[in-house]
Amino acid sequence: MMGGSIELESRLAHGSTFRVRLPLAEPPPVAPAMDVATDRSYRLLLVEDDSIVATVIRGLLEREGHAVVHVINGLAALAELAHAGFDAVLLDLDLPGVDGFQIARLIRQREHAGQHLPIVAVTARSGSEDEAKARAAGMDGFLRKPLSGEQLTGALARAVNGVPA
């Protein structure tokens, strides 16, 4: 009905190959969804207790040229922030011990006048009130997992540049 074809090639003990050909038009190029420049490399603190999720996020960020320090809990994050400078923090909300909301509040309490470290929540939570709670705790951005590299880059750029999401 679409003017395409389906082909099957099968050889005993070698397997089968299926080919589906559809005469579809190539989609138009997608315009970038953000107006914020993202050509700068950042030094980032990733606070994530799931090693697989951390590896994926770290890979997405490093592919964009960012330097990433990964820690698995909030107390380790506070220790890193005490002795190293970062351009932003990517913070999971559900961490062992002290949760991401409390870590964000502690970061904000420790800032001096004129300081503001961008914090982006990265969570698997699906509740509708979680974003408002994250913003009330002092976070600048909010992302739900799973996320794409474009979503991550956009939220990071907006948070670092002080653009409301």
Short mmCIF file of C-alpha atoms in Angstrom, two decimals:
data_model
loop_
_atom_site.label_atom_id
_atom_site.label_comp_id
_atom_site.label_asym_id
_atom_site.label_seq_id
_atom_site.Cartn_x
_atom_site.Cartn_y
_atom_site.Cartn_z
CA MET A 1 0.00 0.00 0.00
CA MET A 2 2.98 2.32 0.50
CA GLY A 3 4.69 1.32 -2.73
CA GLY A 4 7.54 -0.48 -0.96
CA SER A 5 8.80 -4.03 -0.86
CA ILE A 6 9.84 -6.74 1.59
CA GLU A 7 12.52 -9.25 0.65
CA LEU A 8 13.69 -12.40 2.42
CA GLU A 9 16.98 -14.16 1.84
CA SER A 10 17.51 -17.35 3.84
CA ARG A 11 20.22 -19.99 3.82
CA LEU A 12 20.12 -23.11 5.92
CA ALA A 13 22.58 -22.90 8.84
CA HIS A 14 23.50 -19.32 7.88
CA GLY A 15 20.42 -17.39 8.98
CA SER A 16 18.00 -15.04 7.32
CA THR A 17 18.14 -11.48 6.06
CA PHE A 18 15.02 -9.36 5.75
CA ARG A 19 15.00 -6.13 3.73
CA VAL A 20 12.20 -3.60 3.95
CA ARG A 21 12.21 -0.77 1.46
CA LEU A 22 9.78 2.11 1.79
CA PRO A 23 9.71 5.18 -0.47
CA LEU A 24 9.62 7.69 2.35
CA ALA A 25 10.60 11.32 1.98
CA GLU A 26 13.64 12.40 3.96
CA PRO A 27 12.54 14.44 6.98
CA PRO A 28 13.44 18.12 7.01
CA PRO A 29 16.42 19.08 9.16
CA VAL A 30 15.51 19.82 12.77
CA ALA A 31 16.35 23.33 13.92
CA PRO A 32 18.10 23.65 17.28
CA ALA A 33 15.56 24.01 20.07
CA MET A 34 17.52 26.55 22.04
CA ASP A 35 18.86 30.03 21.53
CA VAL A 36 21.72 29.67 24.02
CA ALA A 37 25.29 29.23 22.79
CA THR A 38 26.76 25.91 23.91
CA ASP A 39 30.23 26.09 22.40
CA ARG A 40 31.99 26.51 25.75
CA SER A 41 33.47 23.60 27.69
CA TYR A 42 32.46 23.33 31.34
CA ARG A 43 33.93 21.68 34.40
CA LEU A 44 31.00 19.74 35.83
CA LEU A 45 30.22 17.81 38.99
CA LEU A 46 27.92 14.84 38.35
CA VAL A 47 26.24 13.49 41.48
CA GLU A 48 24.67 10.13 40.54
CA ASP A 49 24.55 6.89 42.52
CA ASP A 50 23.70 4.59 39.58
CA SER A 51 26.98 3.74 37.83
CA ILE A 52 25.33 2.87 34.50
CA VAL A 53 23.37 6.14 34.37
CA ALA A 54 26.51 8.03 35.40
CA THR A 55 28.52 6.39 32.61
CA VAL A 56 25.90 7.35 30.01
CA ILE A 57 25.60 10.97 31.21
CA ARG A 58 29.36 11.32 31.53
CA GLY A 59 29.81 10.01 27.98
CA LEU A 60 27.26 12.47 26.61
CA LEU A 61 28.97 15.37 28.40
CA GLU A 62 32.53 14.38 27.52
CA ARG A 63 31.54 13.96 23.88
CA GLU A 64 30.60 17.66 23.99
CA GLY A 65 34.03 18.52 25.40
CA HIS A 66 33.10 18.98 29.05
CA ALA A 67 35.28 17.80 31.95
CA VAL A 68 33.25 15.68 34.38
CA VAL A 69 33.95 14.70 37.98
CA HIS A 70 31.56 11.97 39.15
CA VAL A 71 30.64 11.25 42.78
CA ILE A 72 28.04 8.79 44.06
CA ASN A 73 26.47 10.68 46.97
CA GLY A 74 25.73 14.11 48.34
CA LEU A 75 28.40 14.15 51.01
CA ALA A 76 31.09 13.37 48.43
CA ALA A 77 29.64 16.20 46.31
CA LEU A 78 29.96 18.68 49.17
CA ALA A 79 33.56 17.54 49.73
CA GLU A 80 34.38 18.07 46.02
CA LEU A 81 32.77 21.51 46.04
CA ALA A 82 34.79 22.49 49.12
CA HIS A 83 38.12 22.02 47.37
CA ALA A 84 37.49 22.36 43.61
CA GLY A 85 35.71 24.84 41.36
CA PHE A 86 32.92 23.79 39.00
CA ASP A 87 30.83 25.58 36.41
CA ALA A 88 27.70 23.56 37.30
CA VAL A 89 26.36 20.56 39.19
CA LEU A 90 24.17 17.82 37.71
CA LEU A 91 22.35 16.39 40.70
CA ASP A 92 20.28 13.22 41.02
CA LEU A 93 17.36 13.73 43.42
CA ASP A 94 17.34 10.20 44.85
CA LEU A 95 20.70 9.63 46.48
CA PRO A 96 21.68 7.37 49.36
CA GLY A 97 21.76 9.21 52.69
CA VAL A 98 21.12 12.86 51.97
CA ASP A 99 18.83 13.42 48.97
CA GLY A 100 19.38 15.87 46.11
CA PHE A 101 16.91 18.43 47.47
CA GLN A 102 18.87 18.73 50.72
CA ILE A 103 22.22 18.83 48.91
CA ALA A 104 20.96 21.72 46.77
CA ARG A 105 19.83 23.59 49.90
CA LEU A 106 23.23 23.00 51.53
CA ILE A 107 25.05 24.27 48.43
CA ARG A 108 22.89 27.42 48.44
CA GLN A 109 23.48 27.98 52.17
CA ARG A 110 27.24 27.82 51.68
CA GLU A 111 27.35 30.33 48.82
CA HIS A 112 28.68 33.78 49.55
CA ALA A 113 27.05 36.97 48.30
CA GLY A 114 27.36 37.26 44.53
CA GLN A 115 28.05 33.54 44.07
CA HIS A 116 25.64 31.22 42.29
CA LEU A 117 26.59 27.71 41.23
CA PRO A 118 24.13 26.42 38.61
CA ILE A 119 22.45 23.17 39.67
CA VAL A 120 20.48 20.98 37.26
CA ALA A 121 18.32 18.18 38.68
CA VAL A 122 18.56 14.92 36.73
CA THR A 123 15.95 12.44 37.92
CA ALA A 124 13.90 9.38 37.08
CA ARG A 125 11.03 10.68 39.22
CA SER A 126 7.76 11.12 37.38
CA GLY A 127 5.76 13.16 39.90
CA SER A 128 4.32 16.44 38.71
CA GLU A 129 5.40 18.32 41.85
CA ASP A 130 9.08 17.27 41.69
CA GLU A 131 10.19 20.11 39.43
CA ALA A 132 8.61 22.73 41.70
CA LYS A 133 10.25 21.10 44.73
CA ALA A 134 13.61 21.11 42.96
CA ARG A 135 13.32 24.80 42.08
CA ALA A 136 12.24 25.61 45.66
CA ALA A 137 15.38 23.82 46.88
CA GLY A 138 17.49 26.15 44.71
CA MET A 139 17.97 24.20 41.48
CA ASP A 140 18.16 26.08 38.18
CA GLY A 141 17.18 23.32 35.76
CA PHE A 142 15.27 20.05 35.73
CA LEU A 143 15.66 16.98 33.48
CA ARG A 144 13.89 13.64 33.56
CA LYS A 145 15.68 10.41 32.68
CA PRO A 146 16.03 9.01 30.13
CA LEU A 147 17.43 12.07 28.44
CA SER A 148 19.13 12.90 25.19
CA GLY A 149 22.42 14.65 24.69
CA GLU A 150 20.55 17.63 23.24
CA GLN A 151 18.32 17.93 26.32
CA LEU A 152 21.34 17.70 28.60
CA THR A 153 23.35 20.26 26.64
CA GLY A 154 20.41 22.67 26.43
CA ALA A 155 19.54 22.51 30.13
CA LEU A 156 23.18 22.90 31.08
CA ALA A 157 23.69 25.91 28.82
CA ARG A 158 20.51 27.59 30.10
CA ALA A 159 21.49 27.04 33.72
CA VAL A 160 25.08 28.27 33.28
CA ASN A 161 23.93 31.31 31.31
CA GLY A 162 21.15 32.12 33.79
CA VAL A 163 18.37 31.62 31.22
CA PRO A 164 15.10 30.50 32.84
CA ALA A 165 13.94 27.11 31.60
#
